[in-house]
Short mmCIF file of C-alpha atoms in Angstrom, two decimals:
data_model
loop_
_atom_site.label_atom_id
_atom_site.label_comp_id
_atom_site.label_asym_id
_atom_site.label_seq_id
_atom_site.Cartn_x
_atom_site.Cartn_y
_atom_site.Cartn_z
CA MET A 2 75.97 95.72 96.84
CA TYR A 3 74.14 99.28 96.19
CA ILE A 4 71.67 98.55 93.45
CA VAL A 5 69.33 101.34 93.04
CA ILE A 6 65.60 100.17 90.75
CA ALA A 7 64.00 103.48 88.97
CA GLY A 8 60.31 102.26 89.06
CA GLY A 9 58.57 101.17 91.44
CA GLY A 10 55.69 99.96 89.73
CA LYS A 11 54.54 96.03 90.38
CA LEU A 12 58.24 94.44 88.50
CA GLY A 13 59.91 97.43 90.50
CA TYR A 14 58.37 96.17 93.89
CA TYR A 15 58.57 92.06 93.42
CA LEU A 16 62.68 92.63 92.59
CA VAL A 17 63.13 94.28 95.31
CA LYS A 18 61.41 91.57 97.23
CA THR A 19 63.23 88.98 95.69
CA LEU A 20 66.76 90.78 96.21
CA LEU A 21 66.30 91.61 100.04
CA PRO A 22 67.39 88.93 101.12
CA TYR A 23 70.45 88.58 100.00
CA LYS A 24 70.96 91.69 102.37
CA HIS A 25 71.99 94.41 99.37
CA LYS A 26 71.19 97.91 100.19
CA ILE A 27 68.73 98.72 97.75
CA ALA A 28 67.11 102.56 97.13
CA ILE A 29 63.94 102.93 94.24
CA ILE A 30 63.58 106.03 92.40
CA GLU A 31 59.33 106.33 92.12
CA PRO A 32 57.71 110.00 90.45
CA LEU A 33 54.09 108.68 92.70
CA GLU A 34 54.34 109.47 95.21
CA ASP A 35 51.51 107.02 96.74
CA VAL A 36 53.86 104.29 95.53
CA CYS A 37 56.87 105.80 97.45
CA ASN A 38 54.84 105.79 101.08
CA LYS A 39 53.30 101.90 100.16
CA ILE A 40 57.12 100.61 98.75
CA ALA A 41 59.31 102.68 101.88
CA ASN A 42 56.20 101.59 104.28
CA GLU A 43 56.12 97.71 103.13
CA LEU A 44 59.26 97.34 102.13
CA ASN A 45 61.34 100.30 104.45
CA ILE A 46 64.65 100.92 102.15
CA PRO A 47 65.35 104.34 101.08
CA VAL A 48 62.72 105.48 98.28
CA VAL A 49 63.64 109.27 96.30
CA ASN A 50 59.98 110.81 94.65
CA GLY A 51 61.16 111.96 90.99
CA ASP A 52 62.50 110.90 87.72
CA GLY A 53 64.74 108.82 87.37
CA THR A 54 65.73 111.02 84.53
CA ASP A 55 66.28 113.46 86.37
CA LEU A 56 70.33 114.43 87.27
CA GLU A 57 69.29 115.73 90.24
CA VAL A 58 67.37 112.80 91.42
CA LEU A 59 69.85 110.87 90.56
CA SER A 60 72.35 112.66 92.66
CA GLU A 61 70.01 112.36 95.81
CA ILE A 62 70.32 108.80 96.03
CA GLU A 63 73.77 108.84 95.76
CA LEU A 64 73.94 107.00 91.70
CA GLN A 65 77.70 107.76 91.75
CA LYS A 66 77.64 105.15 94.86
CA CYS A 67 75.82 102.59 92.93
CA ASP A 68 76.82 98.83 91.46
CA ILE A 69 74.02 98.15 89.62
CA PHE A 70 71.30 100.10 88.25
CA ILE A 71 68.53 98.77 87.56
CA ALA A 72 65.76 100.77 85.29
CA VAL A 73 61.84 99.50 84.80
CA THR A 74 59.47 101.48 84.22
CA GLY A 75 56.72 100.78 82.14
CA LYS A 76 58.55 103.76 79.02
CA ASP A 77 61.44 102.50 76.86
CA GLN A 78 62.55 105.49 76.04
CA ASP A 79 63.00 106.31 79.57
CA ASN A 80 64.63 103.28 80.70
CA LEU A 81 67.15 103.75 78.01
CA ILE A 82 68.09 107.36 79.34
CA ALA A 83 68.37 106.66 82.81
CA CYS A 84 71.23 104.08 81.88
CA GLN A 85 72.64 107.28 80.14
CA LEU A 86 72.80 108.81 82.66
CA ALA A 87 73.49 106.23 84.82
CA LYS A 88 77.02 105.43 83.40
CA ARG A 89 77.87 109.07 81.31
CA ASN A 90 77.12 110.93 84.90
CA PHE A 91 77.35 108.93 87.32
CA GLY A 92 80.21 106.29 85.91
CA VAL A 93 77.91 102.86 87.17
CA GLU A 94 79.57 100.45 86.02
CA ARG A 95 76.11 98.09 85.25
CA THR A 96 73.32 98.37 83.93
CA ILE A 97 69.50 96.80 83.91
CA ALA A 98 66.44 97.89 81.25
CA ARG A 99 63.58 96.51 81.12
CA VAL A 100 62.19 96.85 77.19
CA ASN A 101 58.80 96.89 76.67
CA ASN A 102 59.20 96.39 72.74
CA PRO A 103 61.37 93.64 72.09
CA LYS A 104 62.22 96.14 68.90
CA ASN A 105 64.03 98.29 70.60
CA ILE A 106 66.69 95.27 72.57
CA GLU A 107 69.01 96.38 69.52
CA ILE A 108 69.18 99.69 70.20
CA PHE A 109 69.41 99.53 73.76
CA GLN A 110 72.11 97.71 72.82
CA LYS A 111 74.57 99.89 70.71
CA LEU A 112 73.25 102.51 73.15
CA GLY A 113 75.17 101.01 75.90
CA VAL A 114 72.81 98.91 77.62
CA ASP A 115 74.41 96.40 79.70
CA ILE A 116 71.75 94.36 79.65
CA PRO A 117 68.54 94.91 77.84
CA VAL A 118 65.33 92.81 79.36
CA SER A 119 62.38 91.94 77.13
CA SER A 120 59.28 89.58 79.12
CA THR A 121 58.21 89.00 75.82
CA SER A 122 61.16 87.73 74.05
CA ILE A 123 62.30 85.46 77.04
CA ILE A 124 58.61 83.86 76.64
CA ALA A 125 59.45 83.49 73.21
CA ASP A 126 62.51 82.06 73.96
CA LEU A 127 61.10 79.73 76.41
CA ILE A 128 59.55 78.07 73.50
CA GLU A 129 61.15 78.04 71.05
CA GLN A 130 63.93 75.93 73.42
CA GLU A 131 60.93 73.36 73.41
CA VAL A 132 60.49 73.28 70.07
CA ASP A 133 62.39 69.83 68.37
CA TYR A 134 62.84 69.78 64.76
CA SER A 135 63.23 66.42 64.41
CA GLY A 136 66.58 66.27 65.60
CA ILE A 137 67.62 70.34 66.07
CA LYS A 138 66.55 71.36 69.76
CA THR A 139 67.60 74.83 71.25
CA LEU A 140 68.88 73.84 74.00
CA LEU A 141 70.18 77.69 75.46
CA ARG A 142 70.50 80.86 74.37
CA LEU A 143 73.74 83.07 74.65
CA LYS A 144 74.94 87.00 74.13
CA THR A 145 70.76 87.78 74.56
CA GLY A 146 70.20 85.28 71.32
CA LYS A 147 73.32 85.46 69.16
CA LEU A 148 74.74 81.94 70.20
CA VAL A 149 73.10 79.39 70.60
CA LEU A 150 73.38 76.20 72.67
CA ASN A 151 72.32 73.24 70.35
CA GLU A 152 72.07 69.33 70.87
CA ILE A 153 71.24 67.91 67.69
CA LEU A 154 70.64 63.75 67.63
CA ILE A 155 72.02 61.66 64.20
CA THR A 156 69.97 59.19 62.38
CA ASP A 157 70.62 56.39 59.73
CA LYS A 158 69.20 59.13 57.47
CA SER A 159 71.47 62.20 58.71
CA PRO A 160 73.91 63.02 55.89
CA VAL A 161 77.00 62.98 58.38
CA CYS A 162 75.89 59.00 60.16
CA ASP A 163 79.30 56.46 60.05
CA LYS A 164 80.90 60.06 59.04
CA ALA A 165 84.28 61.21 60.43
CA LEU A 166 83.87 65.15 61.98
CA LYS A 167 87.45 66.38 59.75
CA ASP A 168 84.46 65.08 56.63
CA ILE A 169 82.19 67.27 57.38
CA ASN A 170 82.56 70.97 56.02
CA ILE A 171 80.29 72.52 59.13
CA PRO A 172 79.18 76.78 58.93
CA LYS A 173 82.82 78.21 60.26
CA ASP A 174 80.79 79.78 62.80
CA CYS A 175 79.68 76.15 64.92
CA VAL A 176 81.56 74.12 67.17
CA VAL A 177 81.31 70.30 68.06
CA ILE A 178 82.07 70.55 72.07
CA SER A 179 80.74 66.57 72.86
CA VAL A 180 78.64 63.95 71.14
CA ILE A 181 76.58 61.45 73.66
CA ARG A 182 76.93 58.13 72.83
CA ASP A 183 75.27 56.31 75.00
CA VAL A 184 76.08 57.13 78.49
CA GLU A 185 79.73 58.27 77.75
CA VAL A 186 80.46 61.88 76.72
CA ILE A 187 83.20 62.42 73.77
CA ILE A 188 85.24 65.40 73.56
CA PRO A 189 85.21 65.12 69.67
CA ASN A 190 88.38 65.72 67.61
CA GLY A 191 88.36 65.98 63.57
CA PHE A 192 88.56 61.94 63.71
CA THR A 193 86.16 61.07 65.72
CA ILE A 194 83.06 59.58 63.70
CA LEU A 195 79.48 60.28 64.22
CA LYS A 196 77.31 57.43 64.71
CA GLU A 197 73.72 56.51 64.44
CA GLY A 198 72.03 57.25 67.95
CA ASP A 199 74.55 59.85 68.76
CA TYR A 200 73.32 63.90 70.41
CA ILE A 201 76.41 66.28 69.45
CA ILE A 202 76.02 69.43 71.27
CA THR A 203 77.14 72.60 68.87
CA VAL A 204 77.36 76.21 69.58
CA SER A 205 76.19 77.95 66.67
CA SER A 206 75.17 81.38 66.00
CA SER A 207 71.44 82.05 65.61
CA GLU A 208 71.94 82.53 62.04
CA ASP A 209 73.57 79.22 60.96
CA GLN A 210 71.17 76.76 62.73
CA ALA A 211 68.94 76.18 59.61
CA GLU A 212 72.33 75.55 58.06
CA LEU A 213 73.33 73.61 60.56
CA LYS A 214 70.17 71.21 60.75
CA ASP A 215 70.76 70.81 56.37
CA TYR A 216 74.24 69.39 57.16
CA PHE A 217 73.65 67.11 60.45
CA VAL A 218 69.64 66.96 60.09
CA GLY A 219 69.28 66.93 55.97
CA LYS A 220 67.17 68.85 53.82
CA GLY A 221 64.19 70.07 54.38
CA LYS A 222 63.05 67.36 57.17
CA GLN A 223 61.33 68.99 60.02
#
């Protein structure tokens, strides 16, 4: 796989070191000449001294042969433009961009970046995933946070305890995918009755999490 990385700072440097053992062909674009020399000498990979938003530089590095383009400079605007050029001008199928300001993630997605990555958002999500609000816990966020995998504990105080799923009017964008009862994993249907001590695994939109909590845990319980 041919991977081109725009930005040879600490993130780009250690990204290359991480990817090299997997036998990928990797090239770097970096505007600072001394950084280029360091990367070329230490990592022994092709390095182009230039700007990742410059079409001539992208042509020099043969971006049309690239499988994945990754922009990790310290400027969101440059990362966005570089990814757009990679897609539109060179037909790169997969683009990944560092997003320094988490508020820009949605903009990057709308403007065609396949995977915008914000370290701030990742850390915040990791913290949130560890928080358990009295019975409902975020296990995983999918599709850049739009879908959420939840684990919910059914207690004797749960409004759904001893009720069948067909009798529970859960949010329309929520799916109950399994019920864990002791060591048994149950694939539920409408006639599955939820019991005290059950753990249910659901997929929902992030917007429906609060409503989901109301249905399965109870309103006002934190």
